[in-house]
Short mmCIF file of C-alpha atoms and ligand atoms in Angstrom, two decimals:
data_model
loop_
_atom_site.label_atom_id
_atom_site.label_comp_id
_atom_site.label_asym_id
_atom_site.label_seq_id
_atom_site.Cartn_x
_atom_site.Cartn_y
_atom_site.Cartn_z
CA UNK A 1 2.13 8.80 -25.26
CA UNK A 2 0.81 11.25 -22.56
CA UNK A 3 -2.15 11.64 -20.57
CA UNK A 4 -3.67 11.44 -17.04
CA UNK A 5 -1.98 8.82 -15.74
CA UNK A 6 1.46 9.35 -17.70
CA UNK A 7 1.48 13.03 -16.27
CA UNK A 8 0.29 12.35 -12.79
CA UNK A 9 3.64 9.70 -12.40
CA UNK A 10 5.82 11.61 -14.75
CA UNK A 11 6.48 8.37 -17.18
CA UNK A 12 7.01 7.68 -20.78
CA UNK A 13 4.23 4.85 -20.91
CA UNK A 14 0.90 3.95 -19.13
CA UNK A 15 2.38 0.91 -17.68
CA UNK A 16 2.83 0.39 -13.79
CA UNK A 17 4.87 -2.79 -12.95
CA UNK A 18 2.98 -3.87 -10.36
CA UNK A 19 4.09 -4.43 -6.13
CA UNK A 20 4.15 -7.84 -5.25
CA UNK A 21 5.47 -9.72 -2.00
CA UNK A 22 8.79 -12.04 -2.67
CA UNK A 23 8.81 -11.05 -6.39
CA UNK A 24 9.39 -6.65 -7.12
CA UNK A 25 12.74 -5.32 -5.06
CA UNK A 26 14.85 -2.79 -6.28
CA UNK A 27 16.62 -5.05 -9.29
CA UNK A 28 13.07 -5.10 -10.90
CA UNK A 29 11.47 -1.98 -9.74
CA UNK A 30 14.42 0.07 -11.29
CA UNK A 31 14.51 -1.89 -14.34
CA UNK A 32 10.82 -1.22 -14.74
CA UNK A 33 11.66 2.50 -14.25
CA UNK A 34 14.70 2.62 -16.30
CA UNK A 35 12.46 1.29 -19.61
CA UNK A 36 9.70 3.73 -19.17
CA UNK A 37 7.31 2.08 -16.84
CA UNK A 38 6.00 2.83 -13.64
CA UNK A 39 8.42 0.24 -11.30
CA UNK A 40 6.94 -0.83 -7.96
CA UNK A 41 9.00 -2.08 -5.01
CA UNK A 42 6.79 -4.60 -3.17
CA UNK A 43 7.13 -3.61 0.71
CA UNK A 44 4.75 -6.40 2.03
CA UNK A 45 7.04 -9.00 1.89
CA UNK A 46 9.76 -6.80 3.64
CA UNK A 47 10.83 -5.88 7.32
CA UNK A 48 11.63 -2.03 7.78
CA UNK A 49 15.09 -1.96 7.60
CA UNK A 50 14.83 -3.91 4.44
CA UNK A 51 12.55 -1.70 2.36
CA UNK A 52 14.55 1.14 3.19
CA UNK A 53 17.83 -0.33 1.32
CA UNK A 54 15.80 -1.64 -1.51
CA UNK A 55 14.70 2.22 -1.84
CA UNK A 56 18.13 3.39 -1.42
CA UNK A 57 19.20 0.89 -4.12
CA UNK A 58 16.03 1.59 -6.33
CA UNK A 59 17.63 5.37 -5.90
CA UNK A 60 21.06 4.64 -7.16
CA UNK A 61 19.82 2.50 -9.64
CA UNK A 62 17.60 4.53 -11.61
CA UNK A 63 16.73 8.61 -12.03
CA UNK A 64 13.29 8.00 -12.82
CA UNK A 65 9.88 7.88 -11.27
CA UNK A 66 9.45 4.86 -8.89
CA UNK A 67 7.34 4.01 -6.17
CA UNK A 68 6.35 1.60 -3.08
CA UNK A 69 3.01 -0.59 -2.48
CA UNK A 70 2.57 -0.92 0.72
CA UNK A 71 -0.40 -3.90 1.75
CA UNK A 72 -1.91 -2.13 4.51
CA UNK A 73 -2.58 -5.80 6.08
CA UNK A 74 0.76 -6.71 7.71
CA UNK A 75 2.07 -4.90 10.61
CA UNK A 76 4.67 -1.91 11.52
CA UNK A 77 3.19 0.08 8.53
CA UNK A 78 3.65 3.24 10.61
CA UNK A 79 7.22 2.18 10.97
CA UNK A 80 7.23 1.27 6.71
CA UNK A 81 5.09 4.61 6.19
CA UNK A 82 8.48 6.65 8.07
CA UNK A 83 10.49 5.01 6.07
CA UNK A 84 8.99 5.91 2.97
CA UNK A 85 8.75 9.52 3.76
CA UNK A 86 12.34 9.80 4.85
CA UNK A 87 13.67 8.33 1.94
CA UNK A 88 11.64 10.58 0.12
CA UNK A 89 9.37 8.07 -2.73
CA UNK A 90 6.62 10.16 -4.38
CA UNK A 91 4.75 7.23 -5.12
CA UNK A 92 2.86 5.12 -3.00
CA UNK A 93 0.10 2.59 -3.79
CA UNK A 94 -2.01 1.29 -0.86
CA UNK A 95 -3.74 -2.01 -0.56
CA UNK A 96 -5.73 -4.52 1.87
CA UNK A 97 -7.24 -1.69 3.52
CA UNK A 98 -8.95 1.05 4.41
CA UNK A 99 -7.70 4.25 2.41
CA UNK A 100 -8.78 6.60 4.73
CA UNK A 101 -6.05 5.50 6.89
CA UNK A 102 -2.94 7.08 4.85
CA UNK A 103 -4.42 8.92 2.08
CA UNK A 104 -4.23 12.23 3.51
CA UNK A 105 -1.18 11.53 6.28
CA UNK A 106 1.27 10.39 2.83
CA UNK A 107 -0.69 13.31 0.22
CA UNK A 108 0.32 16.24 3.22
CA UNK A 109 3.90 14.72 2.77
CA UNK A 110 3.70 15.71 -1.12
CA UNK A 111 3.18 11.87 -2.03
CA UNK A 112 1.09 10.68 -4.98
CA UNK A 113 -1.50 7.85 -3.46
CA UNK A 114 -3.04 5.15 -5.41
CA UNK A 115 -5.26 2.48 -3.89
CA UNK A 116 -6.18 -1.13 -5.07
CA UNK A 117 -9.73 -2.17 -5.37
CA UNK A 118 -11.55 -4.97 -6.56
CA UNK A 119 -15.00 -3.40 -6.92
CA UNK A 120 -17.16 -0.44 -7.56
CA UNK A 121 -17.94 0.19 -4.08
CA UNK A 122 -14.69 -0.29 -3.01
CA UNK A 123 -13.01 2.58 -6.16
CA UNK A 124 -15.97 4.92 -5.13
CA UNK A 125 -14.88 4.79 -1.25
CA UNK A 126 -11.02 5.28 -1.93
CA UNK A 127 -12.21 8.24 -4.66
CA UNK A 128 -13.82 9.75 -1.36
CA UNK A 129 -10.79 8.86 0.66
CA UNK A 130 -9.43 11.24 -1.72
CA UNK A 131 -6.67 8.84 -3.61
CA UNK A 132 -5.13 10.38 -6.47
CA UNK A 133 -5.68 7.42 -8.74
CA UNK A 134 -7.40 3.76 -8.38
CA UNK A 135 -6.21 0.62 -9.43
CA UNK A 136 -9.07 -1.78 -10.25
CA UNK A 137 -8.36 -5.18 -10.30
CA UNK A 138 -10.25 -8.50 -11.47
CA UNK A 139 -10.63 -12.15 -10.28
CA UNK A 140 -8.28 -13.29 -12.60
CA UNK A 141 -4.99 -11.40 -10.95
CA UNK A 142 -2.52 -13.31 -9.43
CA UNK A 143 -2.02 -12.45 -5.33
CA UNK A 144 -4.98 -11.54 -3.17
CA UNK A 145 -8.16 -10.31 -4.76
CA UNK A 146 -11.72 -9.67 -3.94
CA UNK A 147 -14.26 -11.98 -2.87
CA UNK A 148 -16.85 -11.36 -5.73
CA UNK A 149 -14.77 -12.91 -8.54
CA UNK A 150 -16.13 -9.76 -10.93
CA UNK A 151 -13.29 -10.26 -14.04
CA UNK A 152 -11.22 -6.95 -15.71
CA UNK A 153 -13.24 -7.04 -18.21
CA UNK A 154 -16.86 -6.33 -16.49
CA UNK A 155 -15.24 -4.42 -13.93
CA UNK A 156 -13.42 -1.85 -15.59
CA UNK A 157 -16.25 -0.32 -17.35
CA UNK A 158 -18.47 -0.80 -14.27
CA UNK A 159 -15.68 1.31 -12.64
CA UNK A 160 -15.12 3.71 -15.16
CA UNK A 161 -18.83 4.45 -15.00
CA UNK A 162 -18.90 6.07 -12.21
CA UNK A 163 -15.38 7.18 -11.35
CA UNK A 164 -13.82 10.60 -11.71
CA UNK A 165 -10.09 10.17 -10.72
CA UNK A 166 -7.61 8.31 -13.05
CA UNK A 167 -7.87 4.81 -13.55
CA UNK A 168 -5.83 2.08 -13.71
CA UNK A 169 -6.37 -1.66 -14.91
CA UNK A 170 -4.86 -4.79 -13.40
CA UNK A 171 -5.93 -8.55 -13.64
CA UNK A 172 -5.07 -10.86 -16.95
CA UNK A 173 -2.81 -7.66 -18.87
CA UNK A 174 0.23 -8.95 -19.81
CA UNK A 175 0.05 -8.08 -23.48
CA UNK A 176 0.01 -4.90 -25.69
CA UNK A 177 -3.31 -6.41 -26.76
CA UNK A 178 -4.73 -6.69 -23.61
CA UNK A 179 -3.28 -3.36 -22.41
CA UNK A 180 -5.46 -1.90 -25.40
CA UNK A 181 -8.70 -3.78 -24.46
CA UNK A 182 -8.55 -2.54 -20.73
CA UNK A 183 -7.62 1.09 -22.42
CA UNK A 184 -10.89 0.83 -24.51
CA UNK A 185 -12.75 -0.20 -21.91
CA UNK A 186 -11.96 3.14 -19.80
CA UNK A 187 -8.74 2.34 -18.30
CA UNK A 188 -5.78 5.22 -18.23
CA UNK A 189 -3.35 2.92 -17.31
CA UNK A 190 -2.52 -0.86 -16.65
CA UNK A 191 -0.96 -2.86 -13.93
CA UNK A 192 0.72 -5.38 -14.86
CA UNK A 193 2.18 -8.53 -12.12
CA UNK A 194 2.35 -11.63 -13.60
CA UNK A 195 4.11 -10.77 -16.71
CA UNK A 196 6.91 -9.21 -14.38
CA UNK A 197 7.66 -12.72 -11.86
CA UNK A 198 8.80 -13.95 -15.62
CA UNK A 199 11.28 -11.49 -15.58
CA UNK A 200 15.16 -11.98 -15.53
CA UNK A 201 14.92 -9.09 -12.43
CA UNK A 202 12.34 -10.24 -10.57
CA UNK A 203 13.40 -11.52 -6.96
CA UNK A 204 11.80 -14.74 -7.50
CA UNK A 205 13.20 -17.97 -7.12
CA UNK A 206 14.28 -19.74 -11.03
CA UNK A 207 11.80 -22.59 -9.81
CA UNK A 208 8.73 -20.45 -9.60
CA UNK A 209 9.33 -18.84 -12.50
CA UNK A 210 9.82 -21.68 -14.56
CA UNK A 211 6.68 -22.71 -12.89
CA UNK A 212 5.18 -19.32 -14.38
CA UNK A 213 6.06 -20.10 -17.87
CA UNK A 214 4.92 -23.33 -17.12
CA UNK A 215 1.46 -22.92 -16.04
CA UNK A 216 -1.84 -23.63 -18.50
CA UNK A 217 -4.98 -22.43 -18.08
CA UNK A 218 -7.07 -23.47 -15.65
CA UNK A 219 -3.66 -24.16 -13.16
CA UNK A 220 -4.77 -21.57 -11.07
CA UNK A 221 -7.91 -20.93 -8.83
CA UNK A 222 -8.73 -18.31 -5.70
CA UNK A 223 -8.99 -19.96 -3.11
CA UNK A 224 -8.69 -19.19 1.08
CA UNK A 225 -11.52 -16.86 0.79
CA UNK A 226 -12.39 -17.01 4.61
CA UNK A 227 -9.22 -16.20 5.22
CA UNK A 228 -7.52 -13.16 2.55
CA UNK A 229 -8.43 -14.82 -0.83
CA UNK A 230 -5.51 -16.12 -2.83
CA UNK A 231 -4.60 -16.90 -6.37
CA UNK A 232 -2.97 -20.23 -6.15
CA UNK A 233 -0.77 -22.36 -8.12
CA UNK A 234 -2.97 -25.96 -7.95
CA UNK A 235 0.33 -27.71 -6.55
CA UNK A 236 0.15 -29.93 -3.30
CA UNK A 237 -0.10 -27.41 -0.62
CA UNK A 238 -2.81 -25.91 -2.40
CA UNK A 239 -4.52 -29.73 -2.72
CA UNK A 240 -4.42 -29.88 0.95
CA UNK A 241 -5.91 -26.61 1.30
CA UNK A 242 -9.00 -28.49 -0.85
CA UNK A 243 -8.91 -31.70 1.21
CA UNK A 244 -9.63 -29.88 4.33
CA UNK A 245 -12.53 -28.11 2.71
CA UNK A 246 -14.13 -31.21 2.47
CA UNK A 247 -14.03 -31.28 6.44
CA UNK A 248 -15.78 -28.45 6.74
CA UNK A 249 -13.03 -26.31 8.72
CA UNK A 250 -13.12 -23.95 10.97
CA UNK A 251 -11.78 -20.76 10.03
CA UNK A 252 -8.65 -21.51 13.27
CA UNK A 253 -8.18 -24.98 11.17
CA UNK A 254 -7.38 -22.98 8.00
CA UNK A 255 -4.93 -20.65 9.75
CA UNK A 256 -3.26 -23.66 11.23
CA UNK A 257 -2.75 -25.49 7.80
CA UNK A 258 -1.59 -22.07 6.34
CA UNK A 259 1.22 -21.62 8.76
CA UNK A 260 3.68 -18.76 8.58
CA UNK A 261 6.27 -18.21 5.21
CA UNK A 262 4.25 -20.59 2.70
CA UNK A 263 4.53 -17.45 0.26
CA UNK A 264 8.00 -17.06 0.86
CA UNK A 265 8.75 -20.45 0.78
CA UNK A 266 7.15 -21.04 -2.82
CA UNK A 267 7.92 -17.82 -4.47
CA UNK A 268 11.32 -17.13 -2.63
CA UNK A 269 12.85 -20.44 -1.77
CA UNK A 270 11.50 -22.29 -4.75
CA UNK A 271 9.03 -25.09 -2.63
CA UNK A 272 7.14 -25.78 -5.69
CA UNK A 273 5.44 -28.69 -3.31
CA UNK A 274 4.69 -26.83 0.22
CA UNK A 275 5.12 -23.44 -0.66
CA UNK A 276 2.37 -20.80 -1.72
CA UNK A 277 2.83 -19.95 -5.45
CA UNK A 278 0.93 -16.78 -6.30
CA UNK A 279 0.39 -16.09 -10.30
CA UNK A 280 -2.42 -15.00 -12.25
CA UNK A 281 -4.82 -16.89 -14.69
CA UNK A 282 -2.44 -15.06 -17.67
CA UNK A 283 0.61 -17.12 -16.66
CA UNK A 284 -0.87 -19.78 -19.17
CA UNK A 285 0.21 -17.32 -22.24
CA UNK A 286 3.63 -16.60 -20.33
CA UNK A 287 5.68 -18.60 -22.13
CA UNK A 288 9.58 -17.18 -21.47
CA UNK A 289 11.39 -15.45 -18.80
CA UNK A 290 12.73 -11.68 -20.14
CA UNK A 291 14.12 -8.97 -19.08
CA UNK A 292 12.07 -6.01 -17.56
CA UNK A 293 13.04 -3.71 -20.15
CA UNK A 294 12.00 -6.54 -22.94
CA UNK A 295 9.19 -6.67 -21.65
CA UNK A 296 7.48 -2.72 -21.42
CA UNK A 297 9.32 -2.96 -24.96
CA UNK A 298 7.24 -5.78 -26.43
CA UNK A 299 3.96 -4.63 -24.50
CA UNK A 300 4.01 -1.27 -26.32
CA UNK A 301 4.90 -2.61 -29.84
CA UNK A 302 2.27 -5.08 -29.41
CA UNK A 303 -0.20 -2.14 -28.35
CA UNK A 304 0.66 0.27 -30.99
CA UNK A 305 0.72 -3.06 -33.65
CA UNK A 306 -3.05 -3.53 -32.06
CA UNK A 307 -4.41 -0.46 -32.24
CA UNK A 308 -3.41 0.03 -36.33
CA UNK A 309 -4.98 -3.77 -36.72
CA UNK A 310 -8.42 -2.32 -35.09
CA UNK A 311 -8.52 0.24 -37.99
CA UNK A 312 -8.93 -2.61 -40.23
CA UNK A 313 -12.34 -4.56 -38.93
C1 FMN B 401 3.35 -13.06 -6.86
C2 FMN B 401 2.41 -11.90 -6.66
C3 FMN B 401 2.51 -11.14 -5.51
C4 FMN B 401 1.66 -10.05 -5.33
N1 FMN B 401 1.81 -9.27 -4.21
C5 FMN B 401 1.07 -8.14 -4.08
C6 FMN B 401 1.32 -7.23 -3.01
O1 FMN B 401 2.22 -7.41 -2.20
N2 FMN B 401 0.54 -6.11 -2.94
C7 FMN B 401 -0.47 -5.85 -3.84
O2 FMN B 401 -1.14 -4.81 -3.73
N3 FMN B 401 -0.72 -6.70 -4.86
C8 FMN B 401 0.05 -7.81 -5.02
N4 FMN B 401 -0.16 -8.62 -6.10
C9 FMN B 401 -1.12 -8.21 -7.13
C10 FMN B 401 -0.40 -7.35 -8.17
O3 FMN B 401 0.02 -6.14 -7.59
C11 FMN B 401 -1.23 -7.05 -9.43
O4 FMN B 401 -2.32 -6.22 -9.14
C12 FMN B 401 -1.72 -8.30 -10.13
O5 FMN B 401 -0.66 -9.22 -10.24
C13 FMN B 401 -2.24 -7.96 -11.51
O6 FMN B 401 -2.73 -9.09 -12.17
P1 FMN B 401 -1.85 -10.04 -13.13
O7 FMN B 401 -1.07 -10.91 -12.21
O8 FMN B 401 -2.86 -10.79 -13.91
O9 FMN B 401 -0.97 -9.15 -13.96
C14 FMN B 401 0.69 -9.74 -6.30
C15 FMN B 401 0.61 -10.52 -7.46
C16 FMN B 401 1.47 -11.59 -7.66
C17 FMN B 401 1.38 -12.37 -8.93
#
């Protein structure tokens, strides 16, 4: 199927695996690619010299489109931005920041800029930063998100209201079905992360994502909202998170208890106890771990099997 956002990434279906720290290297990213998708490499959870093999990996590992997300929150990003250009990605989706600060520095470099947003205000300012496309995202995404909880559903539309520039959904898709919904709604294109941390690629530890396949609704809940809010696995580090809450702490009390590495010590090093396990409220209908390619496979016979069914109501 073709149209905006298909033609503005070059790919055979509307689906964009999405960037995420500790979870989307090259192994994943390429796979994604290699099936038709959009693959992401995830460069927030990586140091310079890092990112740039997993691109030159991501390279040899697939011919198609593929591209970077780059959290504008953690440092060196001039030093990841360099990298980016040298190695020559097309693709690069911002996030955890202001657009105006790359937009036009990457689109002079012949790159394709996307930006993730978690509310109208925030897809009409990156539309003026002049982003190519927007990724809207709701509450119920797992990783960082917005602090006013809107949900996929309410804010899609809401975007799509007022938006020009192609637009893509993220937050609870990790079905054909859903994929369709957000596509109704006035999406071009979804995003899809939890779905992909069950994947055989995905750089995740096996303990997280048996966690992921594990999970039932209501196991989740944003939380950390002072500091960047979080989608967190309810496991004990996220308990103590709560307890303090009931002390009333100060913002240098949260930062203490958060530490340095909790994500990379849940999602990386399997801590299923101390670590920080990031996953979405759809990890409750993730039931098996599949490859990459299985999964853009299933997600577009489920949508095409979901559209004919609409005919019939
Ligand atoms: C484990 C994990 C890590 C994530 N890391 C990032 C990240 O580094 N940068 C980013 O822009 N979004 C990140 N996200 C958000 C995803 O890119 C995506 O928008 C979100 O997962 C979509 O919602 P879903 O999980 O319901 O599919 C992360 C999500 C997860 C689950």
């Amino acid at each position: 199927m073709q149209n905006r956002i298909t033609q503005l990434f070059n790919i055979k279906y509307p689906i964009i695996q999405a960037g995420m720290i500790w979870n989307s290297g090259w192994r994943l990213a390429s796979a994604a690619s290699n099936a038709g998708a959009l693959g992401l490499i995830g460069a927030g959870s990586m140091y310079p010299d890092v990112l740039k093999e997993h691109i030159q990996k991501c390279k040899q590992a697939t011919d198609n489109p593929f591209g970077v997300n780059v959290p504008m929150l953690y440092p060196n990003i001039q030093e990841i931005m360099d990298i980016i250009v040298e190695e020559g990605v097309k693709i690069v989706f911002t996030s955890a920041g202001n657009p105006k600060t790359w937009t036009g520095w990457l689109q002079e470099k012949g790159i394709t800029v996307v930006h993730v947003v978690s509310s109208v205000k925030f897809a009409l300012k990156a539309q003026e930063a002049g982003v190519d496309a927007i990724v809207a995202e709701g509450f119920e995404a797992g990783g960082h998100n917005g602090r006013d909880e809107t949900t996929t559903l309410t804010l899609i539309p809401m975007v799509k209201e007022q938006l020009q520039i192609p637009l893509i959904a993220a937050g609870g898709v990790a079905t054909g079905k859903a994929m369709l919904a957000t596509m109704v709604l006035g999406a071009d294109a979804v995003q899809v992360g939890s779905r992909f941390v069950a994947s055989e690629e995905s750089s995740a530890h096996q303990a997280f994502k048996q966690v992921v396949v594990d999970v039932k609704e209501g196991d989740t809940q944003l939380t950390l909202k002072e500091l960047a809010p979080v989608r967190l696995v309810k496991n004990k580090f996220f308990n103590e998170i709560q307890d303090l809450y009931k002390t009333s702490p100060t913002k240098e009390q949260l930062i203490e208890l958060l530490g340095r590495a909790r994500a990379k010590r849940g999602m990386f090093e399997g801590d299923l106890d101390d670590g920080e396990l990031e996953i979405g409220q759809i990890a409750g209908l993730i039931h098996d771990i599949k490859p990459a390619a299985q999964i853009v496979k299933d997600m577009m016979l489920e949508f095409e099997e979901a559209k004919k069914s609409v005919l019939n109501f």
